[in-house]
JSON list of C-alpha atoms and ligand atoms in Angstrom, two decimals:
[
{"chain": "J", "resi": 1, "resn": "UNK", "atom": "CA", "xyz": [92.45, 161.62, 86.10]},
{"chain": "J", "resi": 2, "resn": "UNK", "atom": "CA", "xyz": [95.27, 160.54, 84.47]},
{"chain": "J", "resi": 3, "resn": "UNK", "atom": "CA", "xyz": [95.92, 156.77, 83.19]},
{"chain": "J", "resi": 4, "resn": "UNK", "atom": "CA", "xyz": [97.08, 154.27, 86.42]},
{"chain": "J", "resi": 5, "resn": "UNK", "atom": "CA", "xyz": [100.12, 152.07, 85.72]},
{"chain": "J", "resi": 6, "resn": "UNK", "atom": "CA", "xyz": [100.58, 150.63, 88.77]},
{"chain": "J", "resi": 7, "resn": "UNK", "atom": "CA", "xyz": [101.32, 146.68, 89.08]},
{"chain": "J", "resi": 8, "resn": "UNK", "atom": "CA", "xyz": [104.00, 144.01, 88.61]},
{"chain": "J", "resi": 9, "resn": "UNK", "atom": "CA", "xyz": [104.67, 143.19, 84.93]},
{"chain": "J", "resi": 10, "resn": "UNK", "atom": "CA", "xyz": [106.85, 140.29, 83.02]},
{"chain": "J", "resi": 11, "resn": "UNK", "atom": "CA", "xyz": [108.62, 140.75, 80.10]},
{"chain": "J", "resi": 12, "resn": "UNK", "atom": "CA", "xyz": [106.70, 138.90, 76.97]},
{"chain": "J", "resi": 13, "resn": "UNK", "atom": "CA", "xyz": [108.85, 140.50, 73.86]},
{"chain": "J", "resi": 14, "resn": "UNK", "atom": "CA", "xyz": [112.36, 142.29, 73.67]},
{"chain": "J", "resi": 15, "resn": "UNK", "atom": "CA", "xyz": [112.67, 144.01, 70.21]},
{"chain": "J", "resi": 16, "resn": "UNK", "atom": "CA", "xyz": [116.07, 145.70, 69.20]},
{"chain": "J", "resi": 17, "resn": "UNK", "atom": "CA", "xyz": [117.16, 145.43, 72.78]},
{"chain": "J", "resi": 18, "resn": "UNK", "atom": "CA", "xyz": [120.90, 144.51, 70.95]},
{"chain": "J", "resi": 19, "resn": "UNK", "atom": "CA", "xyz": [121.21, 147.95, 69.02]},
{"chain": "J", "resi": 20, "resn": "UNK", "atom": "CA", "xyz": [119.49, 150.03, 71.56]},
{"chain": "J", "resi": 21, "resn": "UNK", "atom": "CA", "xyz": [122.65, 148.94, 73.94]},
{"chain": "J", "resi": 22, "resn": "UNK", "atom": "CA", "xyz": [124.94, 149.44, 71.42]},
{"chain": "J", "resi": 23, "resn": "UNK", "atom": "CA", "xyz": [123.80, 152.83, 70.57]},
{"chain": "J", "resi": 24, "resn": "UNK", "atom": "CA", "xyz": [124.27, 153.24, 74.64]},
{"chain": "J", "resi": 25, "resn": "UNK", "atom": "CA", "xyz": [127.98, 151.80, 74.22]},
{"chain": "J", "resi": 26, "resn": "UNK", "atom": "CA", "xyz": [127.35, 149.01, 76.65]},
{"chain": "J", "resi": 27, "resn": "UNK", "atom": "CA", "xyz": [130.23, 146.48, 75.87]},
{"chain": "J", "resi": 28, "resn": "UNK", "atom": "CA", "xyz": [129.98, 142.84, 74.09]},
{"chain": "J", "resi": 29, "resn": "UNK", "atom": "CA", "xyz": [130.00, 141.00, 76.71]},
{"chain": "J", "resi": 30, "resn": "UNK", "atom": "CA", "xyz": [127.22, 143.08, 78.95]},
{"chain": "J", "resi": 31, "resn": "UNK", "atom": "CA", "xyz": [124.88, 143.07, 76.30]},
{"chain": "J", "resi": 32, "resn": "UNK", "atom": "CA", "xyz": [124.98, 139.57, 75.25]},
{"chain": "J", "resi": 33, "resn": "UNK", "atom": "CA", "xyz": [124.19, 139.07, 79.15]},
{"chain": "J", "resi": 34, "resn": "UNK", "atom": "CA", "xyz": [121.71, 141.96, 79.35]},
{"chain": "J", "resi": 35, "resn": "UNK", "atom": "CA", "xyz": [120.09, 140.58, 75.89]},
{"chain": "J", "resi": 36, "resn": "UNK", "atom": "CA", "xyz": [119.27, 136.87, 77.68]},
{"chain": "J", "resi": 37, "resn": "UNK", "atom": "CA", "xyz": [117.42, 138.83, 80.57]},
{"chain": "J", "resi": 38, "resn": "UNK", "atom": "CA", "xyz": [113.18, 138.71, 81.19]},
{"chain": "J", "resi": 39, "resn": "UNK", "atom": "CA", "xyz": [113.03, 141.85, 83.63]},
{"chain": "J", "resi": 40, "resn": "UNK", "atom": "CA", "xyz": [109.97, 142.76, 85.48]},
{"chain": "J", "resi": 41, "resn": "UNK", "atom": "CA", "xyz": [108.55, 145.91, 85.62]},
{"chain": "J", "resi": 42, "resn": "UNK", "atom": "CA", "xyz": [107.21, 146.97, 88.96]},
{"chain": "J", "resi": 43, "resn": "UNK", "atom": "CA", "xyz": [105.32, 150.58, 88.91]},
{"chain": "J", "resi": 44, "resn": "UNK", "atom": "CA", "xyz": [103.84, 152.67, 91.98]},
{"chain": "J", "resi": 45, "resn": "UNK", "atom": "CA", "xyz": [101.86, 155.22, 90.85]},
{"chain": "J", "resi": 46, "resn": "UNK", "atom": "CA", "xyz": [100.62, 157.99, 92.89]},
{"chain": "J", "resi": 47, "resn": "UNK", "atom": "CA", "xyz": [98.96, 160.30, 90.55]},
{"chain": "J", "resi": 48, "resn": "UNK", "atom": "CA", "xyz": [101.47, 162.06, 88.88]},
{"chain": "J", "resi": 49, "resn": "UNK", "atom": "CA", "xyz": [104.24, 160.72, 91.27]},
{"chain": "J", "resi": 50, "resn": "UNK", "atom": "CA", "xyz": [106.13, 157.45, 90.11]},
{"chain": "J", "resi": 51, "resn": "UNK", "atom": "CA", "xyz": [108.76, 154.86, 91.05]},
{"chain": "J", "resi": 52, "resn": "UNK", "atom": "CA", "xyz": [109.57, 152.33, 88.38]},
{"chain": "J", "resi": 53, "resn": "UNK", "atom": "CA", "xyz": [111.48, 149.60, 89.46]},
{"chain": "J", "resi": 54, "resn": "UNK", "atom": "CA", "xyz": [112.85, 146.87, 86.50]},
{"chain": "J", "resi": 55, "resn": "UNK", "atom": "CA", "xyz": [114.42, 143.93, 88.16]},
{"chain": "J", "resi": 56, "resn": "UNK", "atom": "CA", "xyz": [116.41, 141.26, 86.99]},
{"chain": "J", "resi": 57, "resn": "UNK", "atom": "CA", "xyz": [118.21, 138.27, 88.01]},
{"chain": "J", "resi": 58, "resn": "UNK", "atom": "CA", "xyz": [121.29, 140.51, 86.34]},
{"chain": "J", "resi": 59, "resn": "UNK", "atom": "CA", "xyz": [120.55, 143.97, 87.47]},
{"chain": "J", "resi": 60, "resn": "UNK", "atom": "CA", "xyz": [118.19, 146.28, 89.19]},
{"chain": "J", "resi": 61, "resn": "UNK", "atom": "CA", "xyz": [117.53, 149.57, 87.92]},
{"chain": "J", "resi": 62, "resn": "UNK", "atom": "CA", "xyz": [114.64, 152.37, 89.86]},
{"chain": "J", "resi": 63, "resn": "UNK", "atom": "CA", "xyz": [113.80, 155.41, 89.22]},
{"chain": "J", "resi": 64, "resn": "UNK", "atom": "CA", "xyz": [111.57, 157.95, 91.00]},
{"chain": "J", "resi": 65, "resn": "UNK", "atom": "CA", "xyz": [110.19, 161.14, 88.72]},
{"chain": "J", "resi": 66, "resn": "UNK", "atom": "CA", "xyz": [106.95, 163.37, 88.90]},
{"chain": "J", "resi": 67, "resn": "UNK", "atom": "CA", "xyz": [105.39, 164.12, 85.49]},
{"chain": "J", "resi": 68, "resn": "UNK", "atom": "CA", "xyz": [106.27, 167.37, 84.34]},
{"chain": "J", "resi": 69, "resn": "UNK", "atom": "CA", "xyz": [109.11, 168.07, 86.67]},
{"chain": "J", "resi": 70, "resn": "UNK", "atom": "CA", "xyz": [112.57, 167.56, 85.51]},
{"chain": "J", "resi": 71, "resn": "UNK", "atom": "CA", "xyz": [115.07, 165.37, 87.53]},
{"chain": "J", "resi": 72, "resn": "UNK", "atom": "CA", "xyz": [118.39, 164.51, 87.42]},
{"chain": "J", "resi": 73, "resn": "UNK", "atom": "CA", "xyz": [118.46, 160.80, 86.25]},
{"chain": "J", "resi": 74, "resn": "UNK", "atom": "CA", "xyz": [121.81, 158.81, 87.15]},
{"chain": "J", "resi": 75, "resn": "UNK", "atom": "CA", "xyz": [121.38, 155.31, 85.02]},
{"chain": "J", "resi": 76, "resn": "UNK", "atom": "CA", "xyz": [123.52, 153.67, 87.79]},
{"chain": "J", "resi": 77, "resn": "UNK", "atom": "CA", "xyz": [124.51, 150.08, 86.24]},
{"chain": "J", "resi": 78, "resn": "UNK", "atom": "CA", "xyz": [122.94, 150.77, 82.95]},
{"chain": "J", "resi": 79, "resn": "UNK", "atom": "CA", "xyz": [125.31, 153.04, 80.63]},
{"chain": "J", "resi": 80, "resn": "UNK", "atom": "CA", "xyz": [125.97, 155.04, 84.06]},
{"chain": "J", "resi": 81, "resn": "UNK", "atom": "CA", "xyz": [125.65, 158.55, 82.35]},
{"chain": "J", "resi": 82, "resn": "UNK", "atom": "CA", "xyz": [123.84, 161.67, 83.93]},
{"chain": "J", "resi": 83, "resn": "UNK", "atom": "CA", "xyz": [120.57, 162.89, 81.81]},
{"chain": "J", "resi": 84, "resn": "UNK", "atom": "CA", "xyz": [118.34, 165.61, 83.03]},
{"chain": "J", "resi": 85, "resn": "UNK", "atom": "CA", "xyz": [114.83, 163.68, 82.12]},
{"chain": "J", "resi": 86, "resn": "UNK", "atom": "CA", "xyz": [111.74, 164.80, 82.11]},
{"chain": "J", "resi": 87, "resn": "UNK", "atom": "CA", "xyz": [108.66, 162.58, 81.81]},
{"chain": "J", "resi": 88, "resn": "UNK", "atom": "CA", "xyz": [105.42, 164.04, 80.13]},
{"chain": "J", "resi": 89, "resn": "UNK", "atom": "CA", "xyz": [101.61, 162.65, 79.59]},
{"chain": "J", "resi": 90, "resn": "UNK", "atom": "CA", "xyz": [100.67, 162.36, 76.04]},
{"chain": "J", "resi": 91, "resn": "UNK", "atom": "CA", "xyz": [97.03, 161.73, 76.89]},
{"chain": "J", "resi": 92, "resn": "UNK", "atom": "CA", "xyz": [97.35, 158.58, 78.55]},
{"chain": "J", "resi": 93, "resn": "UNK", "atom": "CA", "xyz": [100.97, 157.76, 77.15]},
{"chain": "J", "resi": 94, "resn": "UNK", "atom": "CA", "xyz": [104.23, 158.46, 79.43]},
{"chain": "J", "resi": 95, "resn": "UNK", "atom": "CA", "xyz": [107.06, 160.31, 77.65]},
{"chain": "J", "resi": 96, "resn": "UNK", "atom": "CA", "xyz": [110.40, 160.44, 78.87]},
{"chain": "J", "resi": 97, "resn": "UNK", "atom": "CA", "xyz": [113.16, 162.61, 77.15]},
{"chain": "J", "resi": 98, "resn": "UNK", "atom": "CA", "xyz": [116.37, 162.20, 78.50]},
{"chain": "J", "resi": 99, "resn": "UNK", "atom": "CA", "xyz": [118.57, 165.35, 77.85]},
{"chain": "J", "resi": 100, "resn": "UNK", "atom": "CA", "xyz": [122.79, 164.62, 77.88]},
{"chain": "J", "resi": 101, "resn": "UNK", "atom": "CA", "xyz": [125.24, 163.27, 76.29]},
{"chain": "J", "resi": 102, "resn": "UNK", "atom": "CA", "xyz": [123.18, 160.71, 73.97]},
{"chain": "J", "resi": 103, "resn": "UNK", "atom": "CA", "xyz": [120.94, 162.54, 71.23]},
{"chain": "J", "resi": 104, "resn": "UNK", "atom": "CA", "xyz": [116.99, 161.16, 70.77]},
{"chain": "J", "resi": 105, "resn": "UNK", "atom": "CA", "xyz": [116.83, 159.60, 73.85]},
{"chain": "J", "resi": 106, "resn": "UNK", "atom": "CA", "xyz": [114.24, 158.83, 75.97]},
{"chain": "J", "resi": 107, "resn": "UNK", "atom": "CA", "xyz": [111.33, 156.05, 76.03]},
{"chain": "J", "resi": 108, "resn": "UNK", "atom": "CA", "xyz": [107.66, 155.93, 75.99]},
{"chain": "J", "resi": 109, "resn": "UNK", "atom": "CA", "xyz": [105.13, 153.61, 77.98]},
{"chain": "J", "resi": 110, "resn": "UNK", "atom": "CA", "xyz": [101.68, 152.43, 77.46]},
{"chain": "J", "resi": 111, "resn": "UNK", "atom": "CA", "xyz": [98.67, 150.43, 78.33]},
{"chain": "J", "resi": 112, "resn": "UNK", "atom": "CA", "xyz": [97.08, 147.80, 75.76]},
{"chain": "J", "resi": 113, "resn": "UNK", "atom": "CA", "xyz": [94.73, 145.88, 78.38]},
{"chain": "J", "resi": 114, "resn": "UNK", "atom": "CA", "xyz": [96.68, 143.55, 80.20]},
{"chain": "J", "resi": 115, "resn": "UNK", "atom": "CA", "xyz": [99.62, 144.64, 78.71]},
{"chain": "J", "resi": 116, "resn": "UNK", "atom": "CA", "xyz": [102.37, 147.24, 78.71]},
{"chain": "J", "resi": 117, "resn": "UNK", "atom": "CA", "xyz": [104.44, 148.53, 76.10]},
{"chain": "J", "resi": 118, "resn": "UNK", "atom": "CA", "xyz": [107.76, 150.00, 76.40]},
{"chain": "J", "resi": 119, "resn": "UNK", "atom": "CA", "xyz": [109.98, 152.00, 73.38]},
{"chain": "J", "resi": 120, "resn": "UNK", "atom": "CA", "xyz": [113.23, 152.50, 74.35]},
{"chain": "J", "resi": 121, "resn": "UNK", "atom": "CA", "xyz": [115.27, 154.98, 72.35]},
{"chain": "J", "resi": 122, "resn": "UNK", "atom": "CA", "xyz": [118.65, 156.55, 71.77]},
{"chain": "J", "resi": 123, "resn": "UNK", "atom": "CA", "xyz": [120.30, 158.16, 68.81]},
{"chain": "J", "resi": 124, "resn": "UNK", "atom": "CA", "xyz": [118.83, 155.88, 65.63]},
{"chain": "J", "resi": 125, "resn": "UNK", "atom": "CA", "xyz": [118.17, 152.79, 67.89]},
{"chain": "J", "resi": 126, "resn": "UNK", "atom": "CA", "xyz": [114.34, 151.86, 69.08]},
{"chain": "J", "resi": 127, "resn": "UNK", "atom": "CA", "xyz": [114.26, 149.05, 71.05]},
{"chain": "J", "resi": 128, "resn": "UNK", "atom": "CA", "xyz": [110.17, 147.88, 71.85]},
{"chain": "J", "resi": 129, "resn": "UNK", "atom": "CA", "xyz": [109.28, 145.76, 74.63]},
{"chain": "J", "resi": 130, "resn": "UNK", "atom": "CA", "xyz": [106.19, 144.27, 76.25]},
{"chain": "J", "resi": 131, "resn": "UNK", "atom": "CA", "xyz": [104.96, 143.46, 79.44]},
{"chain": "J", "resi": 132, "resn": "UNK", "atom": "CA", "xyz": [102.20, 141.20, 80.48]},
{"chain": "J", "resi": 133, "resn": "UNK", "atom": "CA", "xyz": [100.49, 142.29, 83.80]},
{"chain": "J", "resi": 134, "resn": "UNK", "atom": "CA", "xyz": [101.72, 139.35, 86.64]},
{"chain": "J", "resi": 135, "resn": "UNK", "atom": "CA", "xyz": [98.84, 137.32, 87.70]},
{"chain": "F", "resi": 201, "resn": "LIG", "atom": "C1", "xyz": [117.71, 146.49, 84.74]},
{"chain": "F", "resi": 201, "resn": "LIG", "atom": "C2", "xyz": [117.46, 145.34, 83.80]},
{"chain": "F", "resi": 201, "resn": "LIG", "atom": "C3", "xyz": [118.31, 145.37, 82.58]},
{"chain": "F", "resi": 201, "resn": "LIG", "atom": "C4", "xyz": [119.75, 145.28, 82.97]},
{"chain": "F", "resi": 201, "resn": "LIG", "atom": "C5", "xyz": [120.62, 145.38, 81.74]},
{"chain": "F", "resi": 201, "resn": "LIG", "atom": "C6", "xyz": [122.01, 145.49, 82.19]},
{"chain": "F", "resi": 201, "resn": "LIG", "atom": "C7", "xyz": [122.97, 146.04, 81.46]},
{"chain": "F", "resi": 201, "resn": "LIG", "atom": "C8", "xyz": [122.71, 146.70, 80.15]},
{"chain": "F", "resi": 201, "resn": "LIG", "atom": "C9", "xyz": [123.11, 148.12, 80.25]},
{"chain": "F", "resi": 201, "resn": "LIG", "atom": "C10", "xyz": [122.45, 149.11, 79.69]},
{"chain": "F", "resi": 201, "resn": "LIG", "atom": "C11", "xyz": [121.25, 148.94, 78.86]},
{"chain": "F", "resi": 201, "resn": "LIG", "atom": "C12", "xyz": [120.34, 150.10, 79.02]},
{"chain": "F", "resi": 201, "resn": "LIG", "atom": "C13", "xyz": [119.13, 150.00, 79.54]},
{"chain": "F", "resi": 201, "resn": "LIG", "atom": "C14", "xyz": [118.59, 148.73, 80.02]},
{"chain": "F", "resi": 201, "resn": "LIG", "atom": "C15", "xyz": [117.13, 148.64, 79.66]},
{"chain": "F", "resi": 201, "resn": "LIG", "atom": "C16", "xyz": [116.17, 148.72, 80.53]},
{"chain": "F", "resi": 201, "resn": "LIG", "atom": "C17", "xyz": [116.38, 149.14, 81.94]},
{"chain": "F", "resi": 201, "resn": "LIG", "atom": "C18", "xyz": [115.46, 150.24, 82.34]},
{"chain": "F", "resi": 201, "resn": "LIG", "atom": "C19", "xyz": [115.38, 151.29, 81.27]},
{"chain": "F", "resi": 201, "resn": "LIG", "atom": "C20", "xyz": [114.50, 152.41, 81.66]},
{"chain": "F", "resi": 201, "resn": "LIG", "atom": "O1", "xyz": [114.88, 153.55, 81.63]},
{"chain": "F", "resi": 201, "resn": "LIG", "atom": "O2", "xyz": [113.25, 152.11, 82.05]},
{"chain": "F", "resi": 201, "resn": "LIG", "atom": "C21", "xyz": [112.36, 153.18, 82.28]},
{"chain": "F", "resi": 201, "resn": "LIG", "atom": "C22", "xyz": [111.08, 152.86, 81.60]},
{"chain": "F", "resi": 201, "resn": "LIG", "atom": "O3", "xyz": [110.50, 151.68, 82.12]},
{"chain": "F", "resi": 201, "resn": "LIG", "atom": "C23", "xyz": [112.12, 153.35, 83.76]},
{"chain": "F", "resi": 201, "resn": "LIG", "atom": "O4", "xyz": [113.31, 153.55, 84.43]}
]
């Protein structure tokens, strides 16, 4: 049985979220916006099926992925590029490598209680976040 993520969860800590951008070439003004933001994470989980929603008063991002099947990822009002990604269980860990353009990059989630962590990554840049499950 693998680990179940679903639930709505509000950002608590934002670490690095400045170079992780930059490493992504978003521009000045986008990430000074984007760096003020306290997204929520929405998951549905069906097994190995997922849709990940991360809403903002900013932007919206979703994405839909099975574990262990790779998908054509379009980061539509992020940095906008195309990445095949593929999304992984490391025991009870999700790991998502994003092949394309941008080397090392990809993200990792997991579960500490109530919580869930986030480690967003592309070339040199780790950005670590953390979400507290909604009440
Ligand atoms: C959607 C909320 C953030 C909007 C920021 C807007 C502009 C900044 C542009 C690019 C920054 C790159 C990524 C933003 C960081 C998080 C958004 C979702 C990242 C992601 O891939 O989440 C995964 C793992 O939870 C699921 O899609």
């Amino acid at each position: 049985m693998p680990a179940n993520y679903n639930g709505t969860y509000n950002m608590i800590s934002n670490e690095n979220f400045e170079s992780y951008m930059r490493a992504l070439g978003i521009d000045f003004a986008t990430r000074k916006i984007a760096n003020l933001l306290k997204p929520q994470k929405v998951i549905e989980q069906n097994g190995d099926f997922f849709r990940m929603k991360t809403i903002s008063s900013f932007r919206n991002y979703s994405t839909e992925f099975t574990v262990g099947t790779e998908y054509e990822e379009e980061t539509k009002g992020l940095d906008n590029r195309k990445c095949k990604s593929m999304v992984t269980w490391d025991s009870d860990k999700l790991v998502c490598i994003q092949k394309g353009e941008k080397k090392n990059r990809g993200w990792k989630h997991w579960l500490e209680e109530d919580e869930l962590h986030l480690e967003l990554t592309c070339e040199d840049a780790v950005c670590k976040q953390v979400y507290k499950r909604a009440p």
